[in-house]
Short mmCIF file of C-alpha atoms in Angstrom, two decimals:
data_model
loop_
_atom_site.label_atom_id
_atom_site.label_comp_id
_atom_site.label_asym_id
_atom_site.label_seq_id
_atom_site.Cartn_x
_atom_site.Cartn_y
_atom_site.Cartn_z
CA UNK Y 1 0.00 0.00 0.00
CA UNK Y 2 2.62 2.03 0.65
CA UNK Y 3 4.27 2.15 -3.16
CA UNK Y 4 1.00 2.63 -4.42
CA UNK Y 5 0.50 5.58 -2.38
CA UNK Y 6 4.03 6.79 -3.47
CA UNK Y 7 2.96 6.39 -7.01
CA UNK Y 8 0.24 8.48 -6.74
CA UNK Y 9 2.06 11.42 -5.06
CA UNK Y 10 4.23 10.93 -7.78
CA UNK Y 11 1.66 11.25 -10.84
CA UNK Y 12 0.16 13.98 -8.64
CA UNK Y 13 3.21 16.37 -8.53
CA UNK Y 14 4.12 15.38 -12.14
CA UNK Y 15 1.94 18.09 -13.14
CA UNK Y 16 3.91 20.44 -10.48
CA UNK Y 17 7.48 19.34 -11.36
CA UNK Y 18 7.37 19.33 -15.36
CA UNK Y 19 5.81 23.23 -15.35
CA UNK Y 20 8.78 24.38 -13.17
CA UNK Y 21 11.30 22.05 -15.19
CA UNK Y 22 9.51 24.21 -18.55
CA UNK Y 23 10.10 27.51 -16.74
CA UNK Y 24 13.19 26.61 -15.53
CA UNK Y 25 14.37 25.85 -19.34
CA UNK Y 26 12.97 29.18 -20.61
CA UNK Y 27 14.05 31.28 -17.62
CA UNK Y 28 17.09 33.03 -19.58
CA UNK Y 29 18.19 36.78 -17.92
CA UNK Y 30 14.46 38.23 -18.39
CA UNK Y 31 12.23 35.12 -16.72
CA UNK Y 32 11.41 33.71 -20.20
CA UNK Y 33 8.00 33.56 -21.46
CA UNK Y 34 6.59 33.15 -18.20
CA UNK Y 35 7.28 36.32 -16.68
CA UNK Y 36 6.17 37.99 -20.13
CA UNK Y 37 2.78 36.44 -19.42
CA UNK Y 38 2.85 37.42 -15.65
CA UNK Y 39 3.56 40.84 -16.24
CA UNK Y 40 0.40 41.92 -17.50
CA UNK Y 41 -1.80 39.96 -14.84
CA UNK Y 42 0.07 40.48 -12.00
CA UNK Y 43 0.03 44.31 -12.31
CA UNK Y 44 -4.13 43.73 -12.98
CA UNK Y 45 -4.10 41.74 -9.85
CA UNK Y 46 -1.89 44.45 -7.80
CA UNK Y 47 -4.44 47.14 -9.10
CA UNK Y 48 -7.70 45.13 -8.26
CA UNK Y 49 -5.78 44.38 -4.49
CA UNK Y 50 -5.48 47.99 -4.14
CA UNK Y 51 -8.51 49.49 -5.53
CA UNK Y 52 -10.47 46.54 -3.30
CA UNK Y 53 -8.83 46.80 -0.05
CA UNK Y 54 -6.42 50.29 0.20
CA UNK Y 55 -3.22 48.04 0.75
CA UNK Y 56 -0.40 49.02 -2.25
CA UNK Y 57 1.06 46.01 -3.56
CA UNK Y 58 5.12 46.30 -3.27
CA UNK Y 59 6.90 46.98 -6.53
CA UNK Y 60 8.55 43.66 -7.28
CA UNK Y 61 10.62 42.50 -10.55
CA UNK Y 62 8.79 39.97 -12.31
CA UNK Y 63 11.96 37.70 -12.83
CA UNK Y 64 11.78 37.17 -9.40
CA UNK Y 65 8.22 35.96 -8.95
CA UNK Y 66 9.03 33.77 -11.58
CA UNK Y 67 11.94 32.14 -9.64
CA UNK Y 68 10.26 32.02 -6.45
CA UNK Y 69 7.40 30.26 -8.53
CA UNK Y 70 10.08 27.69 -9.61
CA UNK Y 71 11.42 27.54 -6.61
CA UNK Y 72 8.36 26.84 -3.90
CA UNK Y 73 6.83 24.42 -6.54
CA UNK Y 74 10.31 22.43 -6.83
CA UNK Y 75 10.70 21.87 -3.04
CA UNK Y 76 7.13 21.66 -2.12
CA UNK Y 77 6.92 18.56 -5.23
CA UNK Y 78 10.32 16.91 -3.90
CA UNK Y 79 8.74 16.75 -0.16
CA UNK Y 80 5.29 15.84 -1.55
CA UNK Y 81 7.01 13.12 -3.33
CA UNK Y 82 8.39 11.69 0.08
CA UNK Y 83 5.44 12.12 2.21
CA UNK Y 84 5.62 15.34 3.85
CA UNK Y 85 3.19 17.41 4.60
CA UNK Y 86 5.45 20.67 4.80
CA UNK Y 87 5.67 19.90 0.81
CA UNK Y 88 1.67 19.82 0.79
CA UNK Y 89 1.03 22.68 2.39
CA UNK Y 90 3.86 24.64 0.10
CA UNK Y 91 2.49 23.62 -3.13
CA UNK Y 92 -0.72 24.64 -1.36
CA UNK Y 93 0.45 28.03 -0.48
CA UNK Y 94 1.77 28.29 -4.70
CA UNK Y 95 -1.98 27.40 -5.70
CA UNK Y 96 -3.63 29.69 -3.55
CA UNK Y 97 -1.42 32.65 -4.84
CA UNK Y 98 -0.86 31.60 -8.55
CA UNK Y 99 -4.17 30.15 -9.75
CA UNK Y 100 -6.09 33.62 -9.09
CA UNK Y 101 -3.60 35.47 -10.69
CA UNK Y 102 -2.66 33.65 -13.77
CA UNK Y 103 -6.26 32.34 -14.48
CA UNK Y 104 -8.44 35.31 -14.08
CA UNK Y 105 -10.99 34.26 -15.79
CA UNK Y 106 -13.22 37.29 -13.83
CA UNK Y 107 -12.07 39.68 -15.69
CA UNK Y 108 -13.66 38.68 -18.99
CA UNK Y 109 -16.64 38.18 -20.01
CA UNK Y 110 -18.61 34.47 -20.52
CA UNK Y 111 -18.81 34.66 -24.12
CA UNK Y 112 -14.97 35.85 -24.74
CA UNK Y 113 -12.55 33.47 -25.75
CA UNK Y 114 -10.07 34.40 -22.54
CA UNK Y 115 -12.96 33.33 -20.37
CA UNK Y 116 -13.25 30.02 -22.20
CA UNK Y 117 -9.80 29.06 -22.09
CA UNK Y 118 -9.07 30.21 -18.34
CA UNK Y 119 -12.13 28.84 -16.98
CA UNK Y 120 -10.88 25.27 -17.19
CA UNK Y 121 -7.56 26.12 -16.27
CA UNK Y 122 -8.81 27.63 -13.19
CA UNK Y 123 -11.30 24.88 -12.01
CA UNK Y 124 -8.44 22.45 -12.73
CA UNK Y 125 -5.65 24.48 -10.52
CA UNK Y 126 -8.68 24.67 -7.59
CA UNK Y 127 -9.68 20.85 -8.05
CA UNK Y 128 -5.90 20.41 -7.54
CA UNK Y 129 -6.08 22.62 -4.51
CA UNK Y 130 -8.61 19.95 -3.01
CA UNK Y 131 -6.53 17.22 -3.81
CA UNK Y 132 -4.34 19.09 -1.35
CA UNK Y 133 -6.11 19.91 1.40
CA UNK Y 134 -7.53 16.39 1.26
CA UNK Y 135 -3.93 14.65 1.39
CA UNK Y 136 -3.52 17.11 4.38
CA UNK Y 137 -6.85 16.71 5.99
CA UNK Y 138 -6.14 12.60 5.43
CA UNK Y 139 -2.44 12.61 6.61
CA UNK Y 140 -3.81 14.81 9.91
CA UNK Y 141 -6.66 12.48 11.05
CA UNK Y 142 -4.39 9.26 10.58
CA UNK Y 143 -2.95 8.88 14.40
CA UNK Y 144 0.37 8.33 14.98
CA UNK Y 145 1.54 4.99 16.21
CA UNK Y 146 2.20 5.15 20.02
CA UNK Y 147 4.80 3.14 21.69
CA UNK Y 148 2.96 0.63 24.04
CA UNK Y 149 4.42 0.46 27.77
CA UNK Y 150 5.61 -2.92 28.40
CA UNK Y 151 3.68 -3.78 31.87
CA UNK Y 152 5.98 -4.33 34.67
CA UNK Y 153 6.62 -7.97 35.53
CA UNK Y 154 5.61 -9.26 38.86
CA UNK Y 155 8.61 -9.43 41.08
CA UNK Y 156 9.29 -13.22 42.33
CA UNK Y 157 11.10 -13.83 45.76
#
């Protein structure tokens, strides 16, 4: 049961690992691609944050995002992989932050072809977001094994 349930972690992350190993590749000096298409959403998001709730969103270099991206879904995967929750709740923490940003699918409208092609996207990310917080919830109500105490032997005189 055990290598079955290391499997599945396995296929799980897969999706995790292979995006950072892509934006990894294509990284160069700029960020690559990625922080191309970040650019534009992430200064939406910052303006939506600040218009919505007063707080100004830090001026941050793109490039960076983009590595810490890489970065919290490499080690979060590699700890998933071997069963920790620490690497759950990191990839965790990555999905809550990225999937609203990179698949805002709110700001379009239904019969646009942006809505139609983030829409899926974002249910996806959030359906992998359960997965999570099940795997955490699951690993949490399992108890851990206790130690028995040996009773003490009657003493013979």
């Amino acid at each position: 049961m055990a290598f079955v349930s290391f499997v599945g972690r396995v296929l799980f992350v897969s999706v995790f690992v292979l995006s950072a190993l892509q934006e990894f590749n294509d990284f160069g000096t700029d960020g690559g691609p990625a922080a191309k298409s970040l650019k534009p959403k992430f200064h939406v998001f910052s303006n939506h944050l600040s218009t919505h709730t007063g707080v100004k969103v830090p001026e941050v270099e793109i490039k960076h995002l983009v590595a810490a991206t890489i970065a919290l879904k490499g080690l979060g995967s590699l700890l998933f992989i071997f069963g920790s929750s620490f690497g759950a709740y990191l990839l965790l923490l990555h999905q809550a932050i990225v999937t609203p940003i990179l698949y805002d699918f709110y700001n379009y409208d239904v019969e646009k072809k942006e809505f139609t092609q983030l829409f899926p996207k974002f249910t996806q990310n959030l359906a992998l977001f359960g997965a999570l917080l099940f795997y955490i919830g699951m690993k949490n109500s399992i108890p851990r094994r206790q130690l028995r105490k040996k009773a003490p032997k009657a003493k013979t005189t």
